[in-house]
CSV table of C-alpha atoms in Angstrom, one decimal:
chain,number,residue,atom,x,y,z
A,45,UNK,CA,102.1,74.6,123.0
A,46,UNK,CA,101.8,78.2,120.9
A,47,UNK,CA,101.8,78.1,117.0
A,48,UNK,CA,100.5,80.4,114.4
A,49,UNK,CA,97.7,79.8,112.0
A,50,UNK,CA,98.3,82.1,109.2
A,51,UNK,CA,99.7,85.4,111.0
A,52,UNK,CA,97.0,86.8,112.5
A,53,UNK,CA,95.5,83.6,114.5
A,54,UNK,CA,97.4,82.3,117.3
A,55,UNK,CA,96.6,78.5,117.9
A,56,UNK,CA,97.2,76.8,121.5
A,57,UNK,CA,97.1,73.4,122.0
A,58,UNK,CA,96.7,72.2,125.6
A,59,UNK,CA,96.5,69.0,127.7
A,60,UNK,CA,94.8,70.3,131.0
A,61,UNK,CA,97.2,73.2,131.3
A,62,UNK,CA,96.3,76.9,131.2
A,63,UNK,CA,96.9,80.1,129.1
A,64,UNK,CA,96.2,83.5,129.9
A,65,UNK,CA,94.8,85.5,127.1
A,66,UNK,CA,93.3,89.0,126.6
A,67,UNK,CA,89.6,89.0,127.8
A,68,UNK,CA,87.4,88.2,124.7
A,69,UNK,CA,90.0,87.2,122.2
A,70,UNK,CA,89.0,83.6,121.9
A,71,UNK,CA,87.6,82.7,118.1
A,72,UNK,CA,87.3,79.6,118.2
A,73,UNK,CA,88.1,75.9,120.1
A,74,UNK,CA,87.7,72.3,120.0
A,75,UNK,CA,87.8,70.0,123.0
A,76,UNK,CA,86.8,70.9,126.7
A,77,UNK,CA,87.7,74.5,127.5
A,78,UNK,CA,87.0,76.5,130.6
A,79,UNK,CA,87.1,80.2,130.6
A,80,UNK,CA,87.5,82.3,133.9
A,81,UNK,CA,88.1,85.9,134.0
A,82,UNK,CA,91.0,87.1,136.2
A,83,UNK,CA,90.7,90.3,137.7
A,84,UNK,CA,93.6,92.5,137.7
A,85,UNK,CA,95.3,90.2,135.1
A,86,UNK,CA,95.8,87.7,137.7
A,87,UNK,CA,98.3,89.4,139.6
A,88,UNK,CA,96.6,89.4,143.1
A,89,UNK,CA,95.2,92.2,144.8
A,90,UNK,CA,98.3,94.0,144.8
A,91,UNK,CA,98.8,93.8,141.1
A,92,UNK,CA,95.0,95.0,140.6
A,93,UNK,CA,95.8,98.0,142.8
A,94,UNK,CA,98.9,98.8,141.1
A,95,UNK,CA,97.6,98.3,137.7
A,96,UNK,CA,94.4,100.6,138.4
A,97,UNK,CA,97.3,103.2,139.6
A,98,UNK,CA,99.3,102.8,136.8
A,99,UNK,CA,96.7,102.7,134.0
A,100,UNK,CA,98.2,99.6,132.5
A,101,UNK,CA,94.8,97.8,132.8
A,102,UNK,CA,94.5,94.9,131.4
A,103,UNK,CA,91.4,92.4,131.2
A,104,UNK,CA,92.6,89.1,131.2
A,105,UNK,CA,90.9,85.2,131.0
A,106,UNK,CA,92.6,82.1,132.1
A,107,UNK,CA,91.8,79.6,129.3
A,108,UNK,CA,92.3,76.0,130.7
A,109,UNK,CA,91.5,72.2,129.3
A,110,UNK,CA,91.9,69.7,126.9
A,111,UNK,CA,92.2,70.6,122.9
A,112,UNK,CA,92.9,73.6,120.8
A,113,UNK,CA,92.0,77.4,121.4
A,114,UNK,CA,92.5,79.8,118.8
A,115,UNK,CA,92.7,83.2,119.5
A,116,UNK,CA,92.6,86.7,117.4
A,117,UNK,CA,92.2,90.6,118.1
A,118,UNK,CA,91.0,92.7,115.3
A,119,UNK,CA,93.0,91.2,112.8
A,120,UNK,CA,96.4,92.3,114.1
A,121,UNK,CA,99.4,90.8,113.7
A,122,UNK,CA,100.5,88.1,116.0
A,123,UNK,CA,104.2,87.4,117.1
A,124,UNK,CA,105.3,84.6,119.1
A,125,UNK,CA,107.9,85.4,121.9
A,126,UNK,CA,110.1,82.9,123.7
A,127,UNK,CA,111.1,83.4,127.2
A,128,UNK,CA,113.8,81.6,129.2
A,129,UNK,CA,114.1,83.2,132.2
A,130,UNK,CA,114.4,86.5,130.6
A,131,UNK,CA,112.0,89.4,130.9
A,132,UNK,CA,109.8,91.0,128.1
A,133,UNK,CA,108.4,94.3,128.2
A,134,UNK,CA,105.0,95.1,126.2
A,135,UNK,CA,102.6,97.2,126.2
A,136,UNK,CA,99.5,95.4,128.2
A,137,UNK,CA,97.7,96.6,125.0
A,138,UNK,CA,99.8,94.8,123.0
A,139,UNK,CA,99.7,91.7,124.8
A,140,UNK,CA,97.7,88.9,123.4
A,141,UNK,CA,98.5,85.7,125.6
A,142,UNK,CA,100.8,84.3,127.8
A,143,UNK,CA,101.8,80.6,129.1
A,144,UNK,CA,99.7,80.6,132.7
A,145,UNK,CA,103.3,80.1,134.0
A,146,UNK,CA,104.7,83.3,133.3
A,147,UNK,CA,104.9,85.9,135.9
A,148,UNK,CA,103.4,89.2,134.5
A,149,UNK,CA,103.6,92.5,136.2
A,150,UNK,CA,103.9,96.5,135.8
A,151,UNK,CA,106.9,98.5,135.8
A,152,UNK,CA,107.8,102.4,135.3
A,153,UNK,CA,109.1,103.5,131.9
A,154,UNK,CA,109.4,106.9,132.2
A,155,UNK,CA,109.8,109.4,129.6
A,156,UNK,CA,109.9,106.5,127.0
A,157,UNK,CA,106.4,105.5,127.7
A,158,UNK,CA,105.1,109.0,127.8
A,159,UNK,CA,106.5,109.9,124.5
A,160,UNK,CA,104.5,106.8,123.2
A,161,UNK,CA,101.6,108.2,124.6
A,162,UNK,CA,101.0,105.0,126.4
A,163,UNK,CA,102.0,106.5,129.8
A,164,UNK,CA,104.6,105.9,132.0
A,165,UNK,CA,104.1,102.2,133.0
A,166,UNK,CA,104.4,99.2,130.6
A,167,UNK,CA,103.7,95.4,131.2
A,168,UNK,CA,106.5,93.3,132.1
A,169,UNK,CA,106.6,89.3,131.4
A,170,UNK,CA,108.7,87.0,133.3
A,171,UNK,CA,109.8,83.3,133.1
A,172,UNK,CA,110.0,80.7,131.2
A,173,UNK,CA,107.4,79.5,128.1
A,174,UNK,CA,105.5,81.5,125.4
A,175,UNK,CA,104.0,84.7,124.7
A,176,UNK,CA,102.2,86.3,122.1
A,177,UNK,CA,102.3,90.1,121.5
A,178,UNK,CA,100.3,91.9,118.6
A,179,UNK,CA,101.4,94.3,115.9
A,180,UNK,CA,100.0,96.6,113.4
A,181,UNK,CA,101.9,95.1,110.4
A,182,UNK,CA,104.2,91.9,111.2
A,183,UNK,CA,106.9,92.7,113.5
A,184,UNK,CA,110.5,93.2,112.9
A,185,UNK,CA,112.9,91.8,115.4
A,186,UNK,CA,116.2,93.8,115.9
A,187,UNK,CA,118.9,92.3,117.8
A,188,UNK,CA,121.1,94.9,120.2
A,189,UNK,CA,124.4,94.0,121.2
A,190,UNK,CA,126.9,95.9,122.8
A,191,UNK,CA,128.7,97.1,119.6
A,192,UNK,CA,125.4,97.8,118.2
A,193,UNK,CA,122.8,99.8,119.8
A,194,UNK,CA,119.6,100.5,118.4
A,195,UNK,CA,117.4,103.6,118.0
A,196,UNK,CA,113.9,103.3,117.8
A,197,UNK,CA,110.9,105.6,117.0
A,198,UNK,CA,108.6,105.7,120.0
A,199,UNK,CA,105.7,105.2,117.8
A,200,UNK,CA,107.2,101.9,116.2
A,201,UNK,CA,108.3,100.3,119.3
A,202,UNK,CA,106.2,97.3,120.6
A,203,UNK,CA,108.4,95.4,123.2
A,204,UNK,CA,111.7,94.1,124.1
A,205,UNK,CA,113.3,91.5,126.0
A,206,UNK,CA,116.6,90.6,127.5
A,207,UNK,CA,119.2,92.9,129.2
A,208,UNK,CA,118.5,96.2,127.7
A,209,UNK,CA,119.0,99.4,129.1
A,210,UNK,CA,117.0,102.2,127.5
A,211,UNK,CA,117.6,105.8,127.3
A,212,UNK,CA,115.2,108.5,125.9
A,213,UNK,CA,116.7,110.9,123.4
A,214,UNK,CA,115.5,114.2,122.1
A,215,UNK,CA,116.6,115.9,118.8
A,216,UNK,CA,114.5,118.7,119.7
A,217,UNK,CA,116.1,122.2,118.5
A,218,UNK,CA,115.2,125.5,118.3
A,219,UNK,CA,114.6,124.5,114.4
A,220,UNK,CA,111.5,122.5,115.6
A,221,UNK,CA,109.9,125.7,116.9
A,222,UNK,CA,110.0,126.9,113.4
A,223,UNK,CA,108.5,124.1,111.5
A,224,UNK,CA,111.9,123.0,110.8
A,225,UNK,CA,112.4,119.9,112.9
A,226,UNK,CA,113.9,116.7,111.7
A,227,UNK,CA,110.6,114.9,112.1
A,228,UNK,CA,112.3,112.4,114.7
A,229,UNK,CA,112.1,114.5,117.4
A,230,UNK,CA,111.9,111.4,120.3
A,231,UNK,CA,113.9,108.4,119.8
A,232,UNK,CA,114.2,105.6,122.6
A,233,UNK,CA,118.1,104.1,122.6
A,234,UNK,CA,118.7,100.4,123.5
A,235,UNK,CA,121.7,99.4,124.5
A,236,UNK,CA,123.0,96.0,125.8
A,237,UNK,CA,122.1,92.8,125.1
A,238,UNK,CA,118.8,91.6,124.0
A,239,UNK,CA,115.8,92.0,121.3
A,240,UNK,CA,113.4,94.7,120.5
A,241,UNK,CA,110.3,94.4,118.4
A,242,UNK,CA,109.0,97.1,116.1
A,243,UNK,CA,106.1,97.0,113.7
A,244,UNK,CA,106.1,99.2,110.5
A,245,UNK,CA,103.2,101.7,111.4
A,246,UNK,CA,103.4,104.4,113.8
A,247,UNK,CA,101.2,105.2,116.4
A,248,UNK,CA,100.1,108.6,117.0
A,249,UNK,CA,102.5,109.9,119.1
A,250,UNK,CA,103.2,113.9,120.1
A,251,UNK,CA,106.6,113.1,118.4
A,252,UNK,CA,104.8,112.5,115.3
A,253,UNK,CA,103.8,116.3,114.9
A,254,UNK,CA,107.3,117.6,115.5
B,277,UNK,CA,125.4,84.4,119.8
B,278,UNK,CA,123.1,86.1,122.3
B,279,UNK,CA,121.3,84.1,124.5
B,280,UNK,CA,117.7,85.5,123.4
B,281,UNK,CA,117.5,83.5,120.1
B,282,UNK,CA,114.4,81.4,119.7
B,283,UNK,CA,115.4,77.5,120.1
B,284,UNK,CA,116.2,75.7,117.5
B,285,UNK,CA,116.0,78.2,114.6
B,286,UNK,CA,112.0,78.3,115.1
B,287,UNK,CA,110.2,81.5,115.7
B,288,UNK,CA,110.8,85.0,113.9
B,289,UNK,CA,114.0,85.8,111.8
B,290,UNK,CA,116.2,88.3,114.3
B,291,UNK,CA,117.9,90.8,112.7
B,292,UNK,CA,121.0,92.8,113.6
B,293,UNK,CA,123.3,95.0,111.2
B,294,UNK,CA,125.0,92.1,109.5
B,295,UNK,CA,121.9,90.7,108.6
B,296,UNK,CA,119.6,93.4,107.5
B,297,UNK,CA,119.3,93.9,103.5
B,298,UNK,CA,121.0,96.7,101.6
B,299,UNK,CA,118.7,98.9,100.1
B,300,UNK,CA,115.8,95.7,100.0
B,301,UNK,CA,112.9,94.9,101.5
B,302,UNK,CA,113.1,93.1,105.2
B,303,UNK,CA,109.5,92.2,104.9
B,304,UNK,CA,106.4,93.3,102.8
B,305,UNK,CA,106.1,96.4,104.9
B,306,UNK,CA,109.2,97.4,105.8
B,307,UNK,CA,112.3,98.6,103.9
B,308,UNK,CA,115.9,98.9,104.8
B,309,UNK,CA,118.3,101.9,103.8
B,310,UNK,CA,122.1,101.5,104.0
B,311,UNK,CA,124.2,104.7,104.4
B,312,UNK,CA,127.5,105.2,104.0
B,313,UNK,CA,128.2,108.4,105.0
B,314,UNK,CA,125.3,109.6,102.7
B,315,UNK,CA,122.1,111.1,102.5
B,316,UNK,CA,118.4,110.1,101.9
B,317,UNK,CA,115.5,112.0,101.5
B,318,UNK,CA,112.6,110.7,103.7
B,319,UNK,CA,109.2,111.6,104.5
B,320,UNK,CA,109.0,112.9,108.2
B,321,UNK,CA,107.9,110.3,110.4
B,322,UNK,CA,108.7,106.9,108.1
B,323,UNK,CA,111.7,106.3,110.1
B,324,UNK,CA,110.8,103.4,112.6
B,325,UNK,CA,114.4,102.4,113.5
B,326,UNK,CA,117.9,102.7,113.0
B,327,UNK,CA,121.7,101.3,113.7
B,328,UNK,CA,124.4,103.8,113.5
B,329,UNK,CA,125.1,107.1,113.6
B,330,UNK,CA,122.2,108.9,111.5
B,331,UNK,CA,121.0,112.5,112.0
B,332,UNK,CA,117.9,113.7,110.7
B,333,UNK,CA,117.4,117.2,109.6
B,334,UNK,CA,114.5,119.2,108.1
B,335,UNK,CA,115.1,120.7,104.8
B,336,UNK,CA,115.6,123.7,105.8
B,337,UNK,CA,118.6,123.0,107.4
B,338,UNK,CA,121.5,125.4,106.6
B,339,UNK,CA,124.2,122.6,106.1
B,340,UNK,CA,122.0,121.2,103.3
B,341,UNK,CA,121.6,124.1,101.2
B,342,UNK,CA,123.8,122.5,98.6
B,343,UNK,CA,122.0,119.1,98.4
B,344,UNK,CA,118.6,120.8,98.6
B,345,UNK,CA,119.5,122.8,95.7
B,346,UNK,CA,120.4,120.2,93.6
B,347,UNK,CA,117.6,117.5,94.1
B,348,UNK,CA,114.8,119.0,95.8
B,349,UNK,CA,112.5,121.5,93.7
B,350,UNK,CA,109.6,121.2,95.6
B,351,UNK,CA,109.4,124.0,97.8
B,352,UNK,CA,105.7,123.5,99.2
B,353,UNK,CA,106.5,119.9,100.3
B,354,UNK,CA,109.7,121.3,101.9
B,355,UNK,CA,108.1,120.8,105.7
B,356,UNK,CA,106.9,117.1,104.8
B,357,UNK,CA,110.7,116.0,104.3
B,358,UNK,CA,113.7,115.3,106.2
B,359,UNK,CA,117.3,114.4,105.2
B,360,UNK,CA,118.7,111.3,106.8
B,361,UNK,CA,122.6,111.9,107.1
B,362,UNK,CA,125.1,109.7,108.5
B,363,UNK,CA,126.3,106.3,108.4
B,364,UNK,CA,124.3,102.9,109.5
B,365,UNK,CA,121.2,100.9,108.5
B,366,UNK,CA,117.6,102.6,108.8
B,367,UNK,CA,114.0,101.0,108.7
B,368,UNK,CA,111.4,102.6,107.0
B,369,UNK,CA,107.6,101.7,106.9
B,370,UNK,CA,104.4,103.6,106.4
B,371,UNK,CA,101.3,102.8,108.7
B,372,UNK,CA,101.7,98.9,107.6
B,373,UNK,CA,101.3,99.7,103.9
B,374,UNK,CA,103.2,97.8,101.1
B,375,UNK,CA,106.5,99.4,100.7
B,376,UNK,CA,108.7,98.7,97.4
B,377,UNK,CA,111.7,100.1,96.2
B,378,UNK,CA,112.2,101.0,92.4
B,379,UNK,CA,115.2,101.8,90.4
B,380,UNK,CA,114.9,104.9,87.9
B,381,UNK,CA,117.9,104.7,84.9
B,382,UNK,CA,117.9,108.3,83.8
B,383,UNK,CA,114.2,108.4,83.5
B,384,UNK,CA,111.2,110.0,84.9
B,385,UNK,CA,108.4,108.8,87.2
B,386,UNK,CA,105.5,110.9,88.4
B,387,UNK,CA,103.6,109.6,91.8
B,388,UNK,CA,101.1,110.8,94.0
B,389,UNK,CA,102.8,112.9,96.8
B,390,UNK,CA,101.3,110.8,99.8
B,391,UNK,CA,103.0,107.5,98.4
B,392,UNK,CA,106.4,108.4,97.9
B,393,UNK,CA,108.6,107.4,101.1
B,394,UNK,CA,112.2,108.1,100.4
B,395,UNK,CA,114.5,108.5,97.5
B,396,UNK,CA,118.1,109.0,96.7
B,397,UNK,CA,119.5,112.3,96.2
B,398,UNK,CA,121.1,111.3,93.0
B,399,UNK,CA,117.3,111.9,92.1
B,400,UNK,CA,115.6,114.9,91.5
B,401,UNK,CA,111.9,115.8,93.3
B,402,UNK,CA,110.1,118.3,91.7
B,403,UNK,CA,106.5,119.0,91.8
B,404,UNK,CA,104.4,117.8,88.8
B,405,UNK,CA,102.4,120.2,86.8
B,406,UNK,CA,99.4,117.9,87.7
B,407,UNK,CA,98.4,119.1,91.6
B,408,UNK,CA,98.8,116.2,94.1
B,409,UNK,CA,101.9,114.4,92.2
B,410,UNK,CA,105.6,114.7,92.8
B,411,UNK,CA,108.0,113.9,89.7
B,412,UNK,CA,111.3,112.3,90.5
B,413,UNK,CA,114.0,112.8,87.6
B,414,UNK,CA,117.1,111.1,87.1
B,415,UNK,CA,119.1,107.7,88.4
B,416,UNK,CA,118.7,106.0,91.5
B,417,UNK,CA,116.6,104.7,93.8
B,418,UNK,CA,113.4,105.3,95.7
B,419,UNK,CA,110.7,103.7,97.9
B,420,UNK,CA,107.1,104.2,97.8
B,421,UNK,CA,104.2,102.8,99.8
B,422,UNK,CA,101.0,101.6,98.2
B,423,UNK,CA,97.6,100.1,99.6
B,424,UNK,CA,98.1,96.6,98.4
B,425,UNK,CA,100.8,95.1,95.9
B,426,UNK,CA,101.8,97.4,93.1
B,427,UNK,CA,100.5,96.4,89.4
B,428,UNK,CA,102.2,97.9,86.2
B,429,UNK,CA,100.6,98.6,83.3
B,430,UNK,CA,101.2,99.3,79.9
B,431,UNK,CA,99.2,102.2,78.1
B,432,UNK,CA,97.1,102.7,76.5
B,433,UNK,CA,95.0,102.1,79.5
B,434,UNK,CA,92.1,103.8,81.5
B,435,UNK,CA,92.4,103.5,85.2
B,436,UNK,CA,90.3,104.4,87.9
B,437,UNK,CA,91.3,107.4,89.8
B,438,UNK,CA,91.7,105.9,93.2
B,439,UNK,CA,93.9,103.3,92.1
B,440,UNK,CA,96.3,105.3,90.3
B,441,UNK,CA,99.7,105.6,92.1
B,442,UNK,CA,101.7,107.3,89.5
B,443,UNK,CA,103.1,106.6,86.1
B,444,UNK,CA,106.3,106.9,84.4
B,445,UNK,CA,108.0,107.5,81.1
B,446,UNK,CA,104.6,108.4,79.6
B,447,UNK,CA,102.6,111.6,79.2
B,448,UNK,CA,100.3,112.8,82.0
B,449,UNK,CA,96.9,111.4,81.6
B,450,UNK,CA,93.5,113.3,80.8
B,451,UNK,CA,90.1,112.7,81.9
B,452,UNK,CA,88.0,110.1,80.2
B,453,UNK,CA,84.2,110.4,80.8
B,454,UNK,CA,81.7,107.6,79.7
B,455,UNK,CA,79.2,108.5,77.3
B,456,UNK,CA,76.1,108.2,79.2
B,457,UNK,CA,78.1,110.6,82.0
B,458,UNK,CA,77.6,113.6,79.9
B,459,UNK,CA,74.3,113.1,78.2
B,460,UNK,CA,71.8,115.4,79.8
B,461,UNK,CA,71.2,117.3,82.8
B,462,UNK,CA,69.7,114.0,84.7
B,463,UNK,CA,72.7,111.6,83.3
B,464,UNK,CA,74.9,114.5,85.0
B,465,UNK,CA,73.0,114.8,88.0
B,466,UNK,CA,73.2,110.8,88.4
B,467,UNK,CA,76.7,110.6,88.0
B,468,UNK,CA,77.7,113.1,90.5
B,469,UNK,CA,75.4,112.4,93.3
B,470,UNK,CA,75.0,108.4,92.8
B,471,UNK,CA,71.3,108.8,92.9
B,472,UNK,CA,69.9,106.5,90.3
B,473,UNK,CA,72.1,103.9,89.4
B,474,UNK,CA,75.6,105.4,88.9
B,475,UNK,CA,78.0,102.3,88.1
B,476,UNK,CA,80.7,104.4,89.9
B,477,UNK,CA,83.0,103.9,87.1
B,478,UNK,CA,81.7,106.8,84.6
B,479,UNK,CA,85.0,108.7,85.3
B,480,UNK,CA,88.4,107.4,84.6
B,481,UNK,CA,92.1,108.7,83.6
B,482,UNK,CA,93.3,107.9,80.3
B,483,UNK,CA,97.0,107.2,79.4
B,484,UNK,CA,98.2,107.2,76.0
B,485,UNK,CA,101.9,106.8,74.5
B,486,UNK,CA,104.9,104.5,75.6
B,487,UNK,CA,105.4,104.1,79.5
B,488,UNK,CA,104.4,102.1,82.4
B,489,UNK,CA,101.6,103.2,85.0
B,490,UNK,CA,101.5,102.1,88.4
B,491,UNK,CA,98.0,101.0,90.0
B,492,UNK,CA,97.4,99.9,93.6
B,493,UNK,CA,95.1,96.9,94.2
B,494,UNK,CA,92.8,98.8,96.0
B,495,UNK,CA,90.6,101.7,95.7
B,496,UNK,CA,91.2,103.3,99.0
B,497,UNK,CA,93.6,106.2,98.8
B,498,UNK,CA,96.3,106.5,101.3
B,499,UNK,CA,96.2,109.9,103.5
B,500,UNK,CA,97.0,112.8,101.0
B,501,UNK,CA,100.1,114.7,102.1
B,502,UNK,CA,99.5,118.4,101.8
B,503,UNK,CA,100.6,119.7,98.8
B,504,UNK,CA,100.5,123.3,98.9
B,505,UNK,CA,99.6,125.6,96.2
B,506,UNK,CA,101.1,126.4,93.1
B,507,UNK,CA,102.0,130.1,92.3
B,508,UNK,CA,99.1,132.3,91.3
B,509,UNK,CA,100.1,133.0,87.8
B,510,UNK,CA,98.4,132.9,84.6
B,511,UNK,CA,98.7,129.9,82.5
B,512,UNK,CA,100.0,127.7,85.9
B,513,UNK,CA,97.4,124.8,86.1
B,514,UNK,CA,95.8,124.8,89.6
B,515,UNK,CA,97.2,128.6,90.0
B,516,UNK,CA,93.7,129.8,90.9
B,517,UNK,CA,93.7,132.6,88.5
B,518,UNK,CA,90.1,134.0,88.7
B,519,UNK,CA,88.2,133.7,85.1
B,520,UNK,CA,90.8,131.0,83.9
B,521,UNK,CA,89.9,127.6,83.4
B,522,UNK,CA,91.9,126.6,86.5
B,523,UNK,CA,91.3,122.7,86.8
B,524,UNK,CA,94.2,121.6,84.2
B,525,UNK,CA,93.6,118.2,82.0
B,526,UNK,CA,94.4,115.4,84.6
B,527,UNK,CA,93.8,117.4,87.8
B,528,UNK,CA,92.6,114.8,90.0
B,529,UNK,CA,89.0,116.2,90.5
B,530,UNK,CA,87.9,116.1,94.0
B,531,UNK,CA,84.5,115.3,95.2
B,532,UNK,CA,82.3,118.0,95.6
B,533,UNK,CA,84.3,119.8,93.4
B,534,UNK,CA,82.4,120.0,90.1
B,535,UNK,CA,84.3,122.1,87.9
B,536,UNK,CA,83.6,122.6,84.2
B,537,UNK,CA,80.6,120.3,84.3
B,538,UNK,CA,79.3,122.8,86.8
B,539,UNK,CA,79.4,125.3,84.2
B,540,UNK,CA,78.2,122.8,81.5
B,541,UNK,CA,74.7,122.3,83.3
B,542,UNK,CA,74.5,126.1,84.4
B,543,UNK,CA,74.6,125.1,88.1
């Protein structure tokens, strides 16, 4: 059972079950806990090779035991996500912990990933359970519905879930090259039905400069 | 209802275009602006997401000439600003700093250029005579970021240069040096270098008159926006005219720039 203690510490109450968490993110625990490093994100040999090839490496540990375990990472804000059979797409660097029952994997994102400076691949989390994602400043959760598509700055995007199509839109015009661009030259457009998590801060991206 | 809500209303609040606030804060770090076929000026790259049809154009865009003529009088900042034009709701944020909106009612407010995020075109933006600051004049709403919450103070007050965000309705500040700072070469050197026990608070900005002074609750400055140089003319503070007393009263003194102290001690 995931709960937040403050906005920057995740507390997980466990009764013999397990969670997967970012390596080294445990700050405290009480009760009996066993920490086991999972090579390749616990996705087996195939997952390990995929992650190595795609640059979506994450070092994950499995925590199993009885009691409460607290996780935190560099005082980042933590956001809880509930998954009911749908899929969460998140950058591996933003993923703090998931229920052990959730399947993680990698997927191709194409140009969107490139515009964020995060590479062409992203991490997926799938199944029924809870996940905790990190953001710089508390994330704002925005709903995407068929009548209200959402456009997001690549530097502020952290994750999305649900049945959402994303497309990449560019506002690069000849003016960009004269230094008179709109400052928002690259955007991601989300359509469909789902949720998008954005953080109140922008990572440094190529898009930020034009 | 969509299937992707948290069960039992627990968990994070999910916003959609109906539930997002109108021209108000979503949380301490995010501000939502509603555009109804209207326009807002905003600093480049501070939009994080939007619903609807909004176009972002650089200040130099031809169609915006009239708007820029009436509301934007700071040519040196033009490359840092864009105009959002259209209908929808737009979220603004700045490096996870606190953001707040302020209403000006036929007033004036001077603010550090790096702190100003966005403003309504009913306000006029001008470059302050104090380098590194911008002045907004008129009636309307603007959004500003600060490192930590903003505190409002009333003059007479002396403030730390790094904590100053801006001031409204009162005259520009002047420098204030503690007496010990000015006595003797050693006192000066000590204050400048910090060697030999300077308290670090020998230099302040002093405000007098009636108005409001805005302070941030930290002395860590937000990254400055490049403000460019003012025209090099006699009588223009910071104009860089050789032989003139370049540093105007009230100019933020940069570290390593000794100004008139340098002359005073013959360094």
